[in-house]
mmCIF file of C-alpha atoms in Angstrom:
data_model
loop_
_atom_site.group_PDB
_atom_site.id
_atom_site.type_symbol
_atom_site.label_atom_id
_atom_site.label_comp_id
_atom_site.label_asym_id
_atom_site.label_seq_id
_atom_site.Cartn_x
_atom_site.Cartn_y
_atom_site.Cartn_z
ATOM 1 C CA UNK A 24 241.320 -76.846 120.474
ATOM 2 C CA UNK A 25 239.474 -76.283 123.932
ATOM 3 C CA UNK A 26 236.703 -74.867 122.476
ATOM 4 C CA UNK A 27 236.159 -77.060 119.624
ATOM 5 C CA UNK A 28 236.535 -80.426 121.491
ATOM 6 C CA UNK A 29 234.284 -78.684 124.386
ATOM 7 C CA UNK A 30 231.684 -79.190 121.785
ATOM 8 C CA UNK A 31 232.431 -82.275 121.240
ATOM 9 C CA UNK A 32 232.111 -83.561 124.493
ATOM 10 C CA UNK A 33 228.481 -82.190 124.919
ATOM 11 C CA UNK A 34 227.395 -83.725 122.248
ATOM 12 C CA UNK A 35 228.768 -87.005 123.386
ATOM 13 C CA UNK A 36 226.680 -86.600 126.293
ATOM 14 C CA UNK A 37 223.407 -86.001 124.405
ATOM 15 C CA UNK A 38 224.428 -89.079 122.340
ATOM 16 C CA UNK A 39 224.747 -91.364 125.258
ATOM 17 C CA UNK A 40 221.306 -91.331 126.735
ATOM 18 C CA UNK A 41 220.278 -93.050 123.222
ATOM 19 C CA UNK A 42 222.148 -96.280 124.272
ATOM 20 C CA UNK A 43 219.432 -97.821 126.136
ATOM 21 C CA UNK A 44 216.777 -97.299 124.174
ATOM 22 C CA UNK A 45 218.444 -98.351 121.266
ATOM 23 C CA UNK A 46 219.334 -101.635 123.299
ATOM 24 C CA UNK A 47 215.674 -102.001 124.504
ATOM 25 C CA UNK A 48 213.961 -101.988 120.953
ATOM 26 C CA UNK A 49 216.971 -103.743 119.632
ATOM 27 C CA UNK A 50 215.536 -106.580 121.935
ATOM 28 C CA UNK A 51 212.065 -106.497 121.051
ATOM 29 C CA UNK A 52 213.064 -106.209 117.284
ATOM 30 C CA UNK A 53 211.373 -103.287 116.829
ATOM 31 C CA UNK A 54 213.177 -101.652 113.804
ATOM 32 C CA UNK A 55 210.293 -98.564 113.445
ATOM 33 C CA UNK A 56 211.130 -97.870 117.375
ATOM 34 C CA UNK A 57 214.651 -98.007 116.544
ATOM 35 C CA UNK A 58 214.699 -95.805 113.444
ATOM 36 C CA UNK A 59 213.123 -93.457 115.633
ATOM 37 C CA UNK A 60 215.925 -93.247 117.923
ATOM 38 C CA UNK A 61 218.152 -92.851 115.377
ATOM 39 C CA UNK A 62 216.429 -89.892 113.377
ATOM 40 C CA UNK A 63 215.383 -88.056 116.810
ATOM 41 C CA UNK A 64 218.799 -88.654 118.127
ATOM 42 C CA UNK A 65 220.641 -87.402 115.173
ATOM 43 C CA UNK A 66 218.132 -84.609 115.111
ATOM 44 C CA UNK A 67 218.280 -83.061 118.233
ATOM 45 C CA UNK A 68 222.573 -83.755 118.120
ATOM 46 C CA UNK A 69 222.562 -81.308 115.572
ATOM 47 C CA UNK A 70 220.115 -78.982 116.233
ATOM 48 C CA UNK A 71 222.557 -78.986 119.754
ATOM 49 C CA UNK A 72 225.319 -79.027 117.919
ATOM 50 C CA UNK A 73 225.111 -76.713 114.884
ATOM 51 C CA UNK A 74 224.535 -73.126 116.204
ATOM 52 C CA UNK A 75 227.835 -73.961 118.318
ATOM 53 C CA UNK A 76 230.048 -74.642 115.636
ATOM 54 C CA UNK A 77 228.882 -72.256 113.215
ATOM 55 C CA UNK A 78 228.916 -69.665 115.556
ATOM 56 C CA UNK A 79 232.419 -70.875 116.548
ATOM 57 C CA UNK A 80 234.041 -70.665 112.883
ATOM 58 C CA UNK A 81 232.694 -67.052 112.337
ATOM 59 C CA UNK A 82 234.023 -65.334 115.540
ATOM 60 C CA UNK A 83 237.242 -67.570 115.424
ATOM 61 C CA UNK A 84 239.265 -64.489 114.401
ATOM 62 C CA UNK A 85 238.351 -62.445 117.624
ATOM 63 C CA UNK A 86 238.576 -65.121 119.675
ATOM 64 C CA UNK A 87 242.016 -65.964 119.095
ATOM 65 C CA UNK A 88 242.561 -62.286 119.667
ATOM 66 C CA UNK A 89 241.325 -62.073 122.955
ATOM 67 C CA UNK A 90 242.586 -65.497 124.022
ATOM 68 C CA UNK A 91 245.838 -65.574 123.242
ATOM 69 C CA UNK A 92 246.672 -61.973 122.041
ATOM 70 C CA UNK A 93 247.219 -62.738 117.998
ATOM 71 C CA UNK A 94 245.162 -64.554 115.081
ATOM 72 C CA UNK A 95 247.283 -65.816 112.270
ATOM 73 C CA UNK A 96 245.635 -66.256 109.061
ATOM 74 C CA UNK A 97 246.484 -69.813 109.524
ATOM 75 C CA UNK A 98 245.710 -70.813 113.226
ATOM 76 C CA UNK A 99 241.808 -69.075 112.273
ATOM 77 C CA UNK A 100 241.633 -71.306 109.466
ATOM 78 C CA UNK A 101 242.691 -74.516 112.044
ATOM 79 C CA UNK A 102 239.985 -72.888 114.429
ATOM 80 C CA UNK A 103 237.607 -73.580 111.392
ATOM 81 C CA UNK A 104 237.826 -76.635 110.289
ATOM 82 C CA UNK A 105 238.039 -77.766 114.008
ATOM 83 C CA UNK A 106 234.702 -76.709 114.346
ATOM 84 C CA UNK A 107 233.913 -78.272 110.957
ATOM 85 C CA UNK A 108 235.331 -81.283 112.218
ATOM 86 C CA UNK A 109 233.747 -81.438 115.485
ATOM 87 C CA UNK A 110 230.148 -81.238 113.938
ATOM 88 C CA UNK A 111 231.310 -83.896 111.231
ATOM 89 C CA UNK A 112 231.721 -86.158 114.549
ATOM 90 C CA UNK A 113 228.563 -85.040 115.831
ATOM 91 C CA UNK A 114 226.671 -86.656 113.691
ATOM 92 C CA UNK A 115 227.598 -89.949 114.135
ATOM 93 C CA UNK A 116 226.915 -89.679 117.874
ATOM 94 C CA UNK A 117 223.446 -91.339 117.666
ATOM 95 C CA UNK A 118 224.329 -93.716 114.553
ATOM 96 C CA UNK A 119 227.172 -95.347 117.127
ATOM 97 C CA UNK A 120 224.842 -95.760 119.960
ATOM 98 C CA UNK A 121 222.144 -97.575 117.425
ATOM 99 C CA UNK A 122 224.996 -99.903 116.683
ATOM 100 C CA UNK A 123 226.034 -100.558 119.590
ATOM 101 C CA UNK A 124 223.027 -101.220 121.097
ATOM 102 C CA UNK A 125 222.523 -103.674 117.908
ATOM 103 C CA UNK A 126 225.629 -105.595 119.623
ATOM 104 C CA UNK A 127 227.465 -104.800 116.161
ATOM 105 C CA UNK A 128 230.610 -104.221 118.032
ATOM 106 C CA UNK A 129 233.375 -105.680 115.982
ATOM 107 C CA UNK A 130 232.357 -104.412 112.841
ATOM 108 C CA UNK A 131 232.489 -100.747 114.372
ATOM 109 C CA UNK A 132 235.515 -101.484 115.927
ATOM 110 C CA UNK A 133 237.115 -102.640 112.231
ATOM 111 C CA UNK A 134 235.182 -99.925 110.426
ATOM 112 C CA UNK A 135 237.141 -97.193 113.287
ATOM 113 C CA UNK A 136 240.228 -98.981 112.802
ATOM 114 C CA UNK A 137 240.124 -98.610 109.061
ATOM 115 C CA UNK A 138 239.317 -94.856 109.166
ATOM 116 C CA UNK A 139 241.619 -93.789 111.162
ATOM 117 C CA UNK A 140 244.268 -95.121 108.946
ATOM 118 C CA UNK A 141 243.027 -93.722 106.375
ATOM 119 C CA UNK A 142 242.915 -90.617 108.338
ATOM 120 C CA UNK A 143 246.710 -91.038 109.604
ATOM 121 C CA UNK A 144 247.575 -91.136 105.737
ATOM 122 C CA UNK A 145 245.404 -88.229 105.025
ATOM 123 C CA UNK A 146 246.882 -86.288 107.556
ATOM 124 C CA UNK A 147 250.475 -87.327 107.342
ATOM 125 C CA UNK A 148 250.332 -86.634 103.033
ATOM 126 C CA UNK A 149 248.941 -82.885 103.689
ATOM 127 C CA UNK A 150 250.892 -81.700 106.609
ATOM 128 C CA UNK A 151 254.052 -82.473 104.269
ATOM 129 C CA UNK A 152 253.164 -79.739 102.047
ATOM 130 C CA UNK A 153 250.817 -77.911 104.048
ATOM 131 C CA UNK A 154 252.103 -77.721 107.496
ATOM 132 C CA UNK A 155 249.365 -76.877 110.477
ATOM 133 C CA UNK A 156 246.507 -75.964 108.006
ATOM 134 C CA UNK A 157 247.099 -79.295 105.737
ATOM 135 C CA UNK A 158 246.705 -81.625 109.288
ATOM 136 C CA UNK A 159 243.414 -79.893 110.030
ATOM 137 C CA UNK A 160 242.360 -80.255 106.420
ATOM 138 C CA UNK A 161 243.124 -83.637 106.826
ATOM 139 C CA UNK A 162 241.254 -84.706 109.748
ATOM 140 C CA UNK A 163 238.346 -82.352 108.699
ATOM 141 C CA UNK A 164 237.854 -84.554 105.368
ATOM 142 C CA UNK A 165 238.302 -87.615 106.826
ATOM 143 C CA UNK A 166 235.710 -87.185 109.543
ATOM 144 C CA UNK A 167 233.619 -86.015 107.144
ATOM 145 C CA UNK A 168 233.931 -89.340 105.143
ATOM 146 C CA UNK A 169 233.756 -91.459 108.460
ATOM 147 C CA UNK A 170 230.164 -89.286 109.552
ATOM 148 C CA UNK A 171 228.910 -90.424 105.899
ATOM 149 C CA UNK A 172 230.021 -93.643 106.907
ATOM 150 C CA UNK A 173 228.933 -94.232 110.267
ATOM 151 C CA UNK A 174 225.438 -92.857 109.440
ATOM 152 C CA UNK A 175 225.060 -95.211 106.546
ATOM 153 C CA UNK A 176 225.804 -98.339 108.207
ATOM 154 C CA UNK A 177 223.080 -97.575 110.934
ATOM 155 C CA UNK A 178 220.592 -96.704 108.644
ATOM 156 C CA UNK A 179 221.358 -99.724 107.120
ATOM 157 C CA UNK A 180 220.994 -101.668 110.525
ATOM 158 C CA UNK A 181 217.942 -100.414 111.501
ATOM 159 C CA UNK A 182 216.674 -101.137 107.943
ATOM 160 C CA UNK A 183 216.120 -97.172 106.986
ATOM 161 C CA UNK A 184 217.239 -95.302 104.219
ATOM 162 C CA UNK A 185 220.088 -92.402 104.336
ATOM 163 C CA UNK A 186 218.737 -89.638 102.306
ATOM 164 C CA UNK A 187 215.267 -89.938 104.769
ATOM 165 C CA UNK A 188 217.582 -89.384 107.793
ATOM 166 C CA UNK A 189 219.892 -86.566 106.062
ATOM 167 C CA UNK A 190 216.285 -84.841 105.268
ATOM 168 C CA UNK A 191 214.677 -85.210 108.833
ATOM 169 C CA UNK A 192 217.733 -84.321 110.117
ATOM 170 C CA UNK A 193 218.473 -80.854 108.784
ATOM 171 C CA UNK A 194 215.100 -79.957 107.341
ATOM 172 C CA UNK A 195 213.896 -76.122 108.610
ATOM 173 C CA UNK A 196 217.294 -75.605 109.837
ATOM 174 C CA UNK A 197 218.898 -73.522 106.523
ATOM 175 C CA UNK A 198 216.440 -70.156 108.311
ATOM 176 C CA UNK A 199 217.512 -70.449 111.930
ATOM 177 C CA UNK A 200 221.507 -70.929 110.865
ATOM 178 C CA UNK A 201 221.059 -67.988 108.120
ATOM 179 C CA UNK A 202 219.805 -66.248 111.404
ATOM 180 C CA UNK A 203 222.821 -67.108 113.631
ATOM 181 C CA UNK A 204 225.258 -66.046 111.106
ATOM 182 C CA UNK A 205 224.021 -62.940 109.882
ATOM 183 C CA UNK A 206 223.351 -61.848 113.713
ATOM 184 C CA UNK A 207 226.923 -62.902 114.716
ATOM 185 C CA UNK A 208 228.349 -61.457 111.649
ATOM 186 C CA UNK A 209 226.744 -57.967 112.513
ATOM 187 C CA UNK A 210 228.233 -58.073 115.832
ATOM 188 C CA UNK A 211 231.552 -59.871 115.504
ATOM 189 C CA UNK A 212 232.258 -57.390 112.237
ATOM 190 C CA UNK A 213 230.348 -53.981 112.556
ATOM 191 C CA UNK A 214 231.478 -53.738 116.210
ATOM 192 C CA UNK A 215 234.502 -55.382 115.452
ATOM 193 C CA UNK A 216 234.816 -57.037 119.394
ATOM 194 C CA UNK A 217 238.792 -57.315 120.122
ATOM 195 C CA UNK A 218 238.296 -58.660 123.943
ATOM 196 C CA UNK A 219 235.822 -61.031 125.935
ATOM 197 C CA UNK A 220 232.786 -58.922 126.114
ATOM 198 C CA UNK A 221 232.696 -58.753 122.395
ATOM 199 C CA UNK A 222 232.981 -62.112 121.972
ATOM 200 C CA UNK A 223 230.552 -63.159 124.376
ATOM 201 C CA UNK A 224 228.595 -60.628 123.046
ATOM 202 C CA UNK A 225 229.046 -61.644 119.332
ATOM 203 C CA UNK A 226 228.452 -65.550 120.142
ATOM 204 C CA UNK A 227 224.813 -64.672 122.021
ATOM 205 C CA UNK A 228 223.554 -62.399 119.518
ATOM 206 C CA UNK A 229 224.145 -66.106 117.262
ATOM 207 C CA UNK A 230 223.011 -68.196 119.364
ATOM 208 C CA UNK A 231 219.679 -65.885 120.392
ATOM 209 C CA UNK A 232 219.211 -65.735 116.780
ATOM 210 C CA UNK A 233 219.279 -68.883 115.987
ATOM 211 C CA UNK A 234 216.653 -69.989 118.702
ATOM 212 C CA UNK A 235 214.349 -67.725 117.446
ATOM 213 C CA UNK A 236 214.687 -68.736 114.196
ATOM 214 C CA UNK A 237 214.086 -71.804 115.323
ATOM 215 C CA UNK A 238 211.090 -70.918 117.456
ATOM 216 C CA UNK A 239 209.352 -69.011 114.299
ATOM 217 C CA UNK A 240 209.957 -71.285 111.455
ATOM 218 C CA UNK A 241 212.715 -74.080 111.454
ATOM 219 C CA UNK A 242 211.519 -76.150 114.801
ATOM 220 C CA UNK A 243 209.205 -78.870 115.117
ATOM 221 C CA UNK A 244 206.989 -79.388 117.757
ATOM 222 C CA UNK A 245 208.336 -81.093 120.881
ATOM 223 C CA UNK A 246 211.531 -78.335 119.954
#
């Protein structure tokens, strides 16, 4: 999971330099200002964010090669939805520093609680009949339901609307990921890397793709 929670801990970092400002206009009661943080926030997260984790689930195969020396069938599919699950969190890294810098602690706090019992029972009902794969399943889907969550109750707390921020959020991004993927596909499979240099080699030819993508067509200005 080093990888995979790497991710996640840049992308906590991006989040947290949305705290004050979301505490600032929070004071003046400025709910457009606010709604602003929140869409840029969650915009820029996962414009950070998604070229890492897609990129990640594609070349998971021949990174567990050259890692640890094998790549079950089912430790690349844990790889996966790691990655899957890491973005998932991603995008409630600006909707959690809106609320908190709303001062709606205890109701996050409840809401977290509540999820991750659900998640507990998620996890604990698939892993009986699944083993590994069914626990990653399980905390893939319910992060995914917490993320739908999360990002609901701040839109709703900055008084905007959900589908407006899923649209912001990932509109002109479908070109630059098609991008990433097809470039790391032609490397990762075509060359077929089995050590580092491959990989590294696979995961810039993504990543370069994806920017310039971006650049052409999927970016906005200030991007």
């Amino acid at each position: 999971q080093r990888f995979p929670l790497t991710v996640r801990s840049l992308a906590g970092n991006l989040s947290g330099a949305l705290f004050p400002a979301a505490s600032l206009h929070d004071r003046e009661q400025d709910m457009p200002r606010l709604r602003g943080v929140l869409v840029t926030g969650t915009r820029w997260i996962v414009v950070f964010s998604l070229p890492l984790c897609l990129v990640l689930g594609i070349i998971a195969p021949h990174l567990l090669h050259a890692w640890v020396g094998e790549a079950s069938p089912e430790t690349v599919l844990v790889l996966r939805l790691a990655a899957a699950t890491v973005f998932f969190d991603a995008l409630t890294g600006a909707s959690l520093e809106v609320l908190w810098g709303r001062g709606i602690t205890w109701t996050v706090v409840a809401f977290f609680l509540g999820f991750t019992g659900l998640s507990l029972v998620i996890v604990m009902l698939l892993v009986s009949t699944s083993g590994m794969a069914g626990a990653a399943w399980g905390m893939c889907l319910s992060m995914a339901c917490r993320s739908c969550a999360v990002v609901h109750l701040a839109c709703r707390a900055c008084a905007g609307r959900f589908i407006a921020l899923v649209g912001a959020t990932f509109r002109g991004l479908l070109f630059p990921s098609l991008c990433a993927a097809a470039a790391t596909l032609a490397v990762a499979h075509l060359a077929r890397p089995e050590g580092w240099a491959g990989v590294v080699g696979a995961a810039l030819a993504g990543g370069t793709a994806y920017a310039a993508g971006l650049y052409v067509l999927g970016g906005r200005a200030q991007e």
